[in-house]
Amino acid sequence: MAFKPADKIQDLQYFGEFGGVNPSISDSSTYTFLSAKTMFDTFEGNAEGCYLYSRHSTPSNLYLGEALAAMEGTETANVAASGMGAITPAILQLCKAGDHVVSSRTIYGGTYAFLKNFAPRLNIETSFVDITKLDIVEAAITQNTKILYCETVSNPLLEIADIEALSKIAKKHGLQFLVDNTFSPLSISPAKLGADVVLHSLTKFINGSSDTMGGVACGTQDFIDTLRNVNDGANMLLGPAMDSLRAASILKNLRTLHIRIKQHSENAMYLAEKFEADGLKTVYPGLKSHSGHELFKKMMNAEYGFGGMLTVDVGGIDKANELMELMQEKNLGYLAVSLGFYKTLFSAPGSSTSSEIPEEEQREMGLSDGLIRFSIGLDNDIARTHQIMRKCMVEVGIL
């Protein structure tokens, strides 16, 4: 039977302590114990349902984690204060000095910078590869490799990773397979395709209102327990704890994710087809011209579409900036980083979200300075949006 992620979220039912339809928010940094032995057991990780200290866990954070684990089809999940606050502890929990990571070369700039610039300080090395070439991925694995890392839909080039095939490679070599699914929540369920750990920046589509940061690692109970361990857990010791009020807020927004993703996808598909018909160099997984189109179709939960992200290459940074400034002036959206907002967001990733990647490597991976990344909004009349966008493109000489 097909996996239905939105049903899994809907089937969760919480009651607040006073009978509220939303769970009560645990607005405490520390928790009391009726007996000293229970405190000891909690420190040892042996007291189910007892809370110790909010850096470790809180009821609000556990409610959100449970809902996200249900969405991804994993045993459990651990939330963090940002996407990077989920990604970096997950990597550090699995790697020690002398270990090696094989990563997609097209990943979020912050993750790239962590693996390329920061992890080597800890003597953890990374090989960056074209994740779409399975033979190259496998050839990069060494006896010290511990992690295979990728994004389902890569940032910002929208390359599609073959999660099932990559999972087989990871299992063959005894690696942990970590997948960042930030660009494709609900549309693709990596854990159901063989990923060991599924990561999200909750800041983006899942929260959907660009008003808070958040992150999550979804995985086995054993792995999440190690992240929270008071003696050597990376999330516990590095301290990227989510605030309970934020967790409660994101949980409320998660409940409308299925409606929003469908609208994001529908609008992005409409614009991608129009842009491509106009002769613009358009990349969107829903277009048949996209190299990963059939692969995405094979992996996807079809009702949610191909996502809200698309790119258009307008030839150079000056034209890109001119167009983005004009679109903002015409109220089409915001010249801003991030994604998943109700309004369209646009940026030139080469000089913003992927600026951590050296220019030479940007060129090598096909990231041109004229590339505009669009996070398409929830516009009710997308045809009207397209008409205004097209006029902007004509005005700046792109069409």
Short mmCIF file of C-alpha atoms in Angstrom, two decimals:
data_model
loop_
_atom_site.label_atom_id
_atom_site.label_comp_id
_atom_site.label_asym_id
_atom_site.label_seq_id
_atom_site.Cartn_x
_atom_site.Cartn_y
_atom_site.Cartn_z
CA MET A 1 0.00 0.00 0.00
CA ALA A 2 1.27 3.48 -0.87
CA PHE A 3 2.75 5.54 1.96
CA LYS A 4 0.48 8.49 2.81
CA PRO A 5 2.53 11.03 4.79
CA ALA A 6 -0.26 13.60 5.29
CA ASP A 7 -2.55 10.88 6.69
CA LYS A 8 0.15 9.96 9.21
CA ILE A 9 0.23 13.57 10.46
CA GLN A 10 -3.57 13.81 10.52
CA ASP A 11 -3.94 10.57 12.49
CA LEU A 12 -1.92 11.96 15.42
CA GLN A 13 -4.21 13.27 18.13
CA TYR A 14 -3.00 15.33 21.06
CA PHE A 15 -4.95 16.81 23.95
CA GLY A 16 -3.71 19.71 26.04
CA GLU A 17 -3.58 19.18 29.79
CA PHE A 18 -6.80 21.23 30.15
CA GLY A 19 -8.53 19.50 27.24
CA GLY A 20 -7.25 21.90 24.58
CA VAL A 21 -7.24 20.76 20.94
CA ASN A 22 -3.58 21.81 20.83
CA PRO A 23 -1.11 20.22 23.24
CA SER A 24 -0.17 22.48 26.14
CA ILE A 25 3.20 24.21 25.75
CA SER A 26 5.84 23.19 28.27
CA ASP A 27 7.23 26.60 29.18
CA SER A 28 9.94 25.31 31.52
CA SER A 29 13.70 25.01 31.22
CA THR A 30 13.96 22.37 33.96
CA TYR A 31 11.69 19.69 35.37
CA THR A 32 11.10 18.42 38.89
CA PHE A 33 11.34 14.84 40.19
CA LEU A 34 9.34 13.27 42.99
CA SER A 35 12.24 10.97 43.84
CA ALA A 36 16.01 11.25 43.56
CA LYS A 37 16.18 7.80 41.97
CA THR A 38 13.99 8.92 39.06
CA MET A 39 16.39 11.82 38.43
CA PHE A 40 19.31 9.36 38.37
CA ASP A 41 17.41 7.03 36.00
CA THR A 42 16.58 9.95 33.71
CA PHE A 43 20.25 10.94 33.49
CA GLU A 44 20.99 7.32 32.57
CA GLY A 45 18.30 7.43 29.88
CA ASN A 46 16.13 4.84 31.61
CA ALA A 47 13.08 6.84 32.69
CA GLU A 48 10.50 6.87 29.91
CA GLY A 49 8.20 9.90 30.01
CA CYS A 50 10.35 11.87 32.46
CA TYR A 51 11.89 15.21 31.51
CA LEU A 52 15.24 16.42 32.71
CA TYR A 53 16.22 19.74 31.17
CA SER A 54 14.98 21.48 28.06
CA ARG A 55 18.29 21.14 26.21
CA HIS A 56 17.70 17.41 26.41
CA SER A 57 14.00 17.33 25.46
CA THR A 58 10.64 18.89 26.27
CA PRO A 59 7.07 17.67 25.80
CA SER A 60 6.51 20.32 23.09
CA ASN A 61 9.63 19.25 21.19
CA LEU A 62 8.68 15.60 21.46
CA TYR A 63 5.18 16.29 20.07
CA LEU A 64 6.71 17.98 17.02
CA GLY A 65 9.35 15.29 16.62
CA GLU A 66 6.69 12.57 16.76
CA ALA A 67 4.66 14.29 14.03
CA LEU A 68 7.71 14.72 11.77
CA ALA A 69 8.74 11.09 12.30
CA ALA A 70 5.21 10.05 11.31
CA MET A 71 5.45 12.22 8.17
CA GLU A 72 8.77 10.63 7.15
CA GLY A 73 7.90 7.11 8.28
CA THR A 74 10.77 6.76 10.79
CA GLU A 75 10.70 5.44 14.35
CA THR A 76 11.26 8.84 15.92
CA ALA A 77 12.89 12.26 15.42
CA ASN A 78 14.82 14.96 17.24
CA VAL A 79 14.15 18.65 16.60
CA ALA A 80 16.75 21.41 16.75
CA ALA A 81 16.88 25.20 16.66
CA SER A 82 17.84 25.38 12.96
CA GLY A 83 18.44 23.20 9.93
CA MET A 84 22.19 23.34 10.50
CA GLY A 85 21.51 22.56 14.18
CA ALA A 86 20.08 19.23 12.99
CA ILE A 87 22.54 18.49 10.16
CA THR A 88 25.88 19.10 11.87
CA PRO A 89 25.17 17.07 15.06
CA ALA A 90 23.89 14.16 12.93
CA ILE A 91 27.17 14.12 10.98
CA LEU A 92 29.34 14.56 14.09
CA GLN A 93 27.48 11.79 15.94
CA LEU A 94 28.47 9.36 13.21
CA CYS A 95 32.01 10.58 12.48
CA LYS A 96 35.18 10.83 14.55
CA ALA A 97 38.68 12.07 13.72
CA GLY A 98 40.08 10.17 10.73
CA ASP A 99 36.67 9.39 9.22
CA HIS A 100 35.50 10.28 5.73
CA VAL A 101 32.24 11.47 4.16
CA VAL A 102 31.07 11.11 0.57
CA SER A 103 28.73 14.00 -0.23
CA SER A 104 26.87 15.37 -3.19
CA ARG A 105 28.68 18.45 -4.51
CA THR A 106 25.39 20.29 -5.00
CA ILE A 107 24.12 20.85 -1.48
CA TYR A 108 23.07 23.81 0.63
CA GLY A 109 25.96 26.27 0.98
CA GLY A 110 26.00 26.02 4.78
CA THR A 111 26.30 22.22 4.71
CA TYR A 112 28.99 22.47 2.03
CA ALA A 113 30.94 25.00 4.12
CA PHE A 114 30.68 22.80 7.21
CA LEU A 115 32.00 19.72 5.40
CA LYS A 116 34.61 21.59 3.34
CA ASN A 117 35.92 24.16 5.83
CA PHE A 118 34.96 23.20 9.39
CA ALA A 119 34.95 19.39 9.57
CA PRO A 120 38.64 19.16 8.48
CA ARG A 121 39.54 20.96 11.76
CA LEU A 122 38.24 17.80 13.43
CA ASN A 123 40.16 15.64 10.94
CA ILE A 124 36.97 14.62 9.12
CA GLU A 125 37.45 14.75 5.34
CA THR A 126 34.82 14.89 2.59
CA SER A 127 34.84 13.89 -1.07
CA PHE A 128 32.32 15.92 -3.10
CA VAL A 129 30.90 14.01 -6.07
CA ASP A 130 28.25 14.23 -8.76
CA ILE A 131 25.51 12.38 -6.90
CA THR A 132 23.70 11.51 -10.14
CA LYS A 133 26.64 9.30 -11.30
CA LEU A 134 26.41 6.17 -9.17
CA ASP A 135 29.74 4.72 -10.35
CA ILE A 136 31.55 7.91 -9.27
CA VAL A 137 29.77 7.85 -5.90
CA GLU A 138 30.85 4.27 -5.23
CA ALA A 139 34.42 4.91 -6.42
CA ALA A 140 34.79 7.71 -3.85
CA ILE A 141 34.11 5.38 -0.89
CA THR A 142 37.20 4.45 1.17
CA GLN A 143 37.78 2.18 4.17
CA ASN A 144 37.33 5.27 6.39
CA THR A 145 34.01 6.39 4.89
CA LYS A 146 31.19 6.48 7.41
CA ILE A 147 28.49 8.61 5.74
CA LEU A 148 26.92 9.02 2.32
CA TYR A 149 25.21 12.43 2.25
CA CYS A 150 22.92 14.06 -0.30
CA GLU A 151 19.80 16.15 -0.82
CA THR A 152 16.75 14.56 -2.45
CA VAL A 153 16.40 17.64 -4.66
CA SER A 154 19.68 19.51 -4.62
CA ASN A 155 20.14 23.15 -3.70
CA PRO A 156 20.21 25.12 -5.95
CA LEU A 157 20.56 23.10 -9.19
CA LEU A 158 17.54 20.85 -8.51
CA GLU A 159 19.39 17.64 -9.36
CA ILE A 160 17.49 14.52 -8.30
CA ALA A 161 19.23 11.86 -6.21
CA ASP A 162 18.31 8.20 -6.80
CA ILE A 163 17.64 7.46 -3.14
CA GLU A 164 16.95 3.75 -3.65
CA ALA A 165 20.13 3.13 -5.65
CA LEU A 166 22.26 5.23 -3.29
CA SER A 167 20.82 3.35 -0.32
CA LYS A 168 21.96 0.05 -1.84
CA ILE A 169 25.49 1.43 -2.27
CA ALA A 170 25.48 2.68 1.35
CA LYS A 171 24.28 -0.67 2.70
CA LYS A 172 26.82 -2.58 0.58
CA HIS A 173 29.66 -0.59 2.17
CA GLY A 174 28.20 -0.36 5.69
CA LEU A 175 27.62 3.41 5.53
CA GLN A 176 24.93 5.56 7.13
CA PHE A 177 22.89 7.26 4.40
CA LEU A 178 21.81 10.80 5.35
CA VAL A 179 19.32 12.63 3.12
CA ASP A 180 18.31 16.28 3.40
CA ASN A 181 14.67 16.40 2.24
CA THR A 182 14.09 20.15 2.78
CA PHE A 183 13.08 20.83 -0.85
CA SER A 184 10.64 17.93 -1.13
CA PRO A 185 8.60 17.29 2.05
CA LEU A 186 5.58 15.02 1.39
CA SER A 187 6.50 14.78 -2.32
CA ILE A 188 9.26 12.25 -1.58
CA SER A 189 9.71 10.01 1.47
CA PRO A 190 13.44 9.10 1.60
CA ALA A 191 13.19 6.71 4.56
CA LYS A 192 10.74 4.60 2.57
CA LEU A 193 13.36 4.44 -0.21
CA GLY A 194 16.21 3.37 2.09
CA ALA A 195 17.61 6.50 3.79
CA ASP A 196 18.85 5.93 7.36
CA VAL A 197 18.45 9.53 8.54
CA VAL A 198 16.15 12.15 6.98
CA LEU A 199 16.98 15.78 7.70
CA HIS A 200 14.98 18.97 7.20
CA SER A 201 15.36 22.65 7.71
CA LEU A 202 11.93 23.24 9.25
CA THR A 203 12.50 26.94 8.54
CA LYS A 204 11.39 26.39 4.94
CA PHE A 205 8.27 24.61 3.61
CA ILE A 206 7.37 22.74 6.80
CA ASN A 207 6.92 25.89 8.89
CA GLY A 208 5.98 27.88 5.82
CA SER A 209 5.69 31.37 7.28
CA SER A 210 9.32 32.56 7.38
CA ASP A 211 9.00 33.53 11.02
CA THR A 212 11.24 31.00 12.77
CA MET A 213 14.13 28.62 12.31
CA GLY A 214 14.08 24.93 13.03
CA GLY A 215 15.59 21.61 12.05
CA VAL A 216 14.96 17.90 12.49
CA ALA A 217 16.74 14.58 12.20
CA CYS A 218 14.36 11.65 11.64
CA GLY A 219 15.69 8.13 12.18
CA THR A 220 15.73 5.04 14.36
CA GLN A 221 15.08 5.21 18.09
CA ASP A 222 18.65 4.03 18.69
CA PHE A 223 20.18 6.83 16.60
CA ILE A 224 17.99 9.56 18.10
CA ASP A 225 18.79 8.27 21.60
CA THR A 226 22.51 8.62 20.84
CA LEU A 227 21.98 12.24 19.72
CA ARG A 228 20.30 13.01 23.07
CA ASN A 229 22.67 11.04 25.28
CA VAL A 230 23.86 13.19 28.21
CA ASN A 231 27.42 11.79 28.02
CA ASP A 232 28.25 11.85 24.31
CA GLY A 233 25.17 12.96 22.37
CA ALA A 234 25.96 15.67 19.79
CA ASN A 235 22.58 17.40 20.13
CA MET A 236 22.76 17.33 23.92
CA LEU A 237 26.37 18.54 24.14
CA LEU A 238 26.50 21.05 21.29
CA GLY A 239 23.27 22.65 22.49
CA PRO A 240 21.18 23.41 19.37
CA ALA A 241 17.96 23.02 21.37
CA MET A 242 14.65 24.22 19.96
CA ASP A 243 12.51 26.49 22.13
CA SER A 244 9.17 24.94 23.18
CA LEU A 245 7.15 27.92 21.94
CA ARG A 246 8.74 27.56 18.50
CA ALA A 247 8.08 23.82 18.46
CA ALA A 248 4.39 24.41 19.23
CA SER A 249 4.18 27.03 16.48
CA ILE A 250 5.79 24.76 13.84
CA LEU A 251 3.52 21.86 14.83
CA LYS A 252 0.45 24.02 14.10
CA ASN A 253 1.83 24.97 10.68
CA LEU A 254 2.76 21.37 9.86
CA ARG A 255 -0.95 20.52 9.78
CA THR A 256 -1.51 22.62 6.64
CA LEU A 257 1.64 21.44 4.86
CA HIS A 258 -0.22 19.11 2.49
CA ILE A 259 -2.46 21.94 1.26
CA ARG A 260 0.46 24.31 0.82
CA ILE A 261 2.75 21.86 -0.98
CA LYS A 262 0.03 21.08 -3.53
CA GLN A 263 -0.41 24.81 -4.27
CA HIS A 264 3.34 25.49 -4.38
CA SER A 265 3.72 22.61 -6.86
CA GLU A 266 0.78 23.61 -9.01
CA ASN A 267 2.01 27.21 -9.29
CA ALA A 268 5.61 26.21 -9.97
CA MET A 269 4.53 23.78 -12.71
CA TYR A 270 2.47 26.48 -14.41
CA LEU A 271 5.32 29.00 -14.39
CA ALA A 272 7.97 26.47 -15.44
CA GLU A 273 5.94 25.46 -18.49
CA LYS A 274 5.35 29.10 -19.44
CA PHE A 275 9.01 30.08 -18.98
CA GLU A 276 10.22 27.10 -21.01
CA ALA A 277 7.71 27.86 -23.78
CA ASP A 278 9.16 31.39 -23.91
CA GLY A 279 12.61 29.93 -24.56
CA LEU A 280 14.06 30.60 -21.09
CA LYS A 281 16.58 28.09 -19.73
CA THR A 282 14.27 26.68 -17.05
CA VAL A 283 15.01 23.86 -14.63
CA TYR A 284 12.08 22.24 -12.81
CA PRO A 285 11.71 18.52 -11.98
CA GLY A 286 8.15 18.53 -13.38
CA LEU A 287 9.36 19.39 -16.89
CA LYS A 288 10.08 16.48 -19.22
CA SER A 289 13.27 18.31 -20.21
CA HIS A 290 14.65 17.84 -16.66
CA SER A 291 17.24 15.05 -16.57
CA GLY A 292 15.77 13.71 -13.32
CA HIS A 293 12.09 13.97 -14.34
CA GLU A 294 11.43 10.23 -14.67
CA LEU A 295 13.41 9.42 -11.52
CA PHE A 296 11.40 11.97 -9.50
CA LYS A 297 8.16 10.47 -10.89
CA LYS A 298 9.29 7.00 -9.83
CA MET A 299 10.05 8.11 -6.25
CA MET A 300 7.27 10.64 -5.63
CA ASN A 301 4.03 10.58 -3.69
CA ALA A 302 2.19 11.79 -6.78
CA GLU A 303 -0.56 13.92 -5.25
CA TYR A 304 1.95 16.51 -3.97
CA GLY A 305 3.52 17.35 -7.32
CA PHE A 306 7.12 18.26 -8.13
CA GLY A 307 7.65 20.93 -5.48
CA GLY A 308 7.82 24.69 -5.35
CA MET A 309 11.42 25.29 -6.47
CA LEU A 310 12.53 26.24 -9.98
CA THR A 311 15.48 28.01 -11.56
CA VAL A 312 15.83 30.26 -14.59
CA ASP A 313 19.19 31.21 -16.10
CA VAL A 314 19.06 34.76 -17.47
CA GLY A 315 22.68 34.81 -18.66
CA GLY A 316 24.45 37.05 -16.15
CA ILE A 317 24.37 38.51 -12.65
CA ASP A 318 23.53 42.06 -13.80
CA LYS A 319 20.40 40.90 -15.66
CA ALA A 320 19.49 38.63 -12.75
CA ASN A 321 19.73 41.49 -10.25
CA GLU A 322 17.83 43.89 -12.53
CA LEU A 323 15.00 41.40 -12.97
CA MET A 324 14.77 40.51 -9.28
CA GLU A 325 14.70 44.16 -8.23
CA LEU A 326 11.93 44.89 -10.75
CA MET A 327 9.87 41.85 -9.69
CA GLN A 328 10.09 43.00 -6.07
CA GLU A 329 9.04 46.51 -7.10
CA LYS A 330 5.98 45.02 -8.84
CA ASN A 331 4.96 43.13 -5.66
CA LEU A 332 5.62 39.71 -7.19
CA GLY A 333 7.64 38.60 -4.20
CA TYR A 334 10.81 39.33 -2.29
CA LEU A 335 14.48 39.42 -3.20
CA ALA A 336 15.38 37.20 -0.27
CA VAL A 337 17.07 33.93 0.57
CA SER A 338 15.22 30.92 2.01
CA LEU A 339 12.10 29.23 0.64
CA GLY A 340 8.63 27.99 1.43
CA PHE A 341 7.00 31.38 2.12
CA TYR A 342 3.46 32.27 0.98
CA LYS A 343 4.98 34.91 -1.32
CA THR A 344 7.50 34.04 -4.02
CA LEU A 345 11.14 34.45 -2.96
CA PHE A 346 13.97 34.86 -5.47
CA SER A 347 17.74 35.05 -5.18
CA ALA A 348 20.89 34.53 -7.25
CA PRO A 349 22.40 31.56 -5.37
CA GLY A 350 25.92 32.03 -6.75
CA SER A 351 26.20 35.25 -4.75
CA SER A 352 23.94 34.30 -1.83
CA THR A 353 22.90 30.85 -0.54
CA SER A 354 25.74 29.06 -2.37
CA SER A 355 28.35 31.81 -2.02
CA GLU A 356 30.33 29.59 0.37
CA ILE A 357 31.18 27.42 -2.65
CA PRO A 358 34.27 28.82 -4.48
CA GLU A 359 33.54 30.36 -7.91
CA GLU A 360 35.68 27.79 -9.69
CA GLU A 361 33.69 24.94 -8.12
CA GLN A 362 30.41 26.74 -8.87
CA ARG A 363 31.37 26.78 -12.55
CA GLU A 364 32.40 23.13 -12.43
CA MET A 365 29.01 22.07 -11.08
CA GLY A 366 27.12 24.25 -13.58
CA LEU A 367 26.08 27.03 -11.21
CA SER A 368 26.20 30.17 -13.36
CA ASP A 369 26.06 33.70 -11.97
CA GLY A 370 22.92 34.39 -14.01
CA LEU A 371 20.93 31.66 -12.28
CA ILE A 372 17.85 32.83 -10.36
CA ARG A 373 16.37 30.42 -7.82
CA PHE A 374 12.63 30.85 -7.32
CA SER A 375 10.65 29.56 -4.36
CA ILE A 376 7.18 29.89 -5.87
CA GLY A 377 4.48 31.18 -3.53
CA LEU A 378 0.84 30.34 -2.90
CA ASP A 379 -0.56 32.90 -5.39
CA ASN A 380 -4.26 32.32 -6.01
CA ASP A 381 -4.12 33.59 -9.62
CA ILE A 382 -0.85 32.26 -11.00
CA ALA A 383 -1.76 33.30 -14.56
CA ARG A 384 -1.86 36.92 -13.41
CA THR A 385 1.51 36.45 -11.69
CA HIS A 386 2.98 35.05 -14.90
CA GLN A 387 1.73 37.96 -16.98
CA ILE A 388 3.37 40.50 -14.66
CA MET A 389 6.59 38.45 -14.48
CA ARG A 390 6.71 38.22 -18.26
CA LYS A 391 6.34 41.99 -18.58
CA CYS A 392 9.28 42.41 -16.18
CA MET A 393 11.37 40.03 -18.29
CA VAL A 394 10.51 41.95 -21.46
CA GLU A 395 11.31 45.26 -19.76
CA VAL A 396 14.82 44.18 -18.72
CA GLY A 397 15.53 42.56 -22.10
CA ILE A 398 15.54 38.91 -21.05
CA LEU A 399 12.59 38.20 -23.40
#
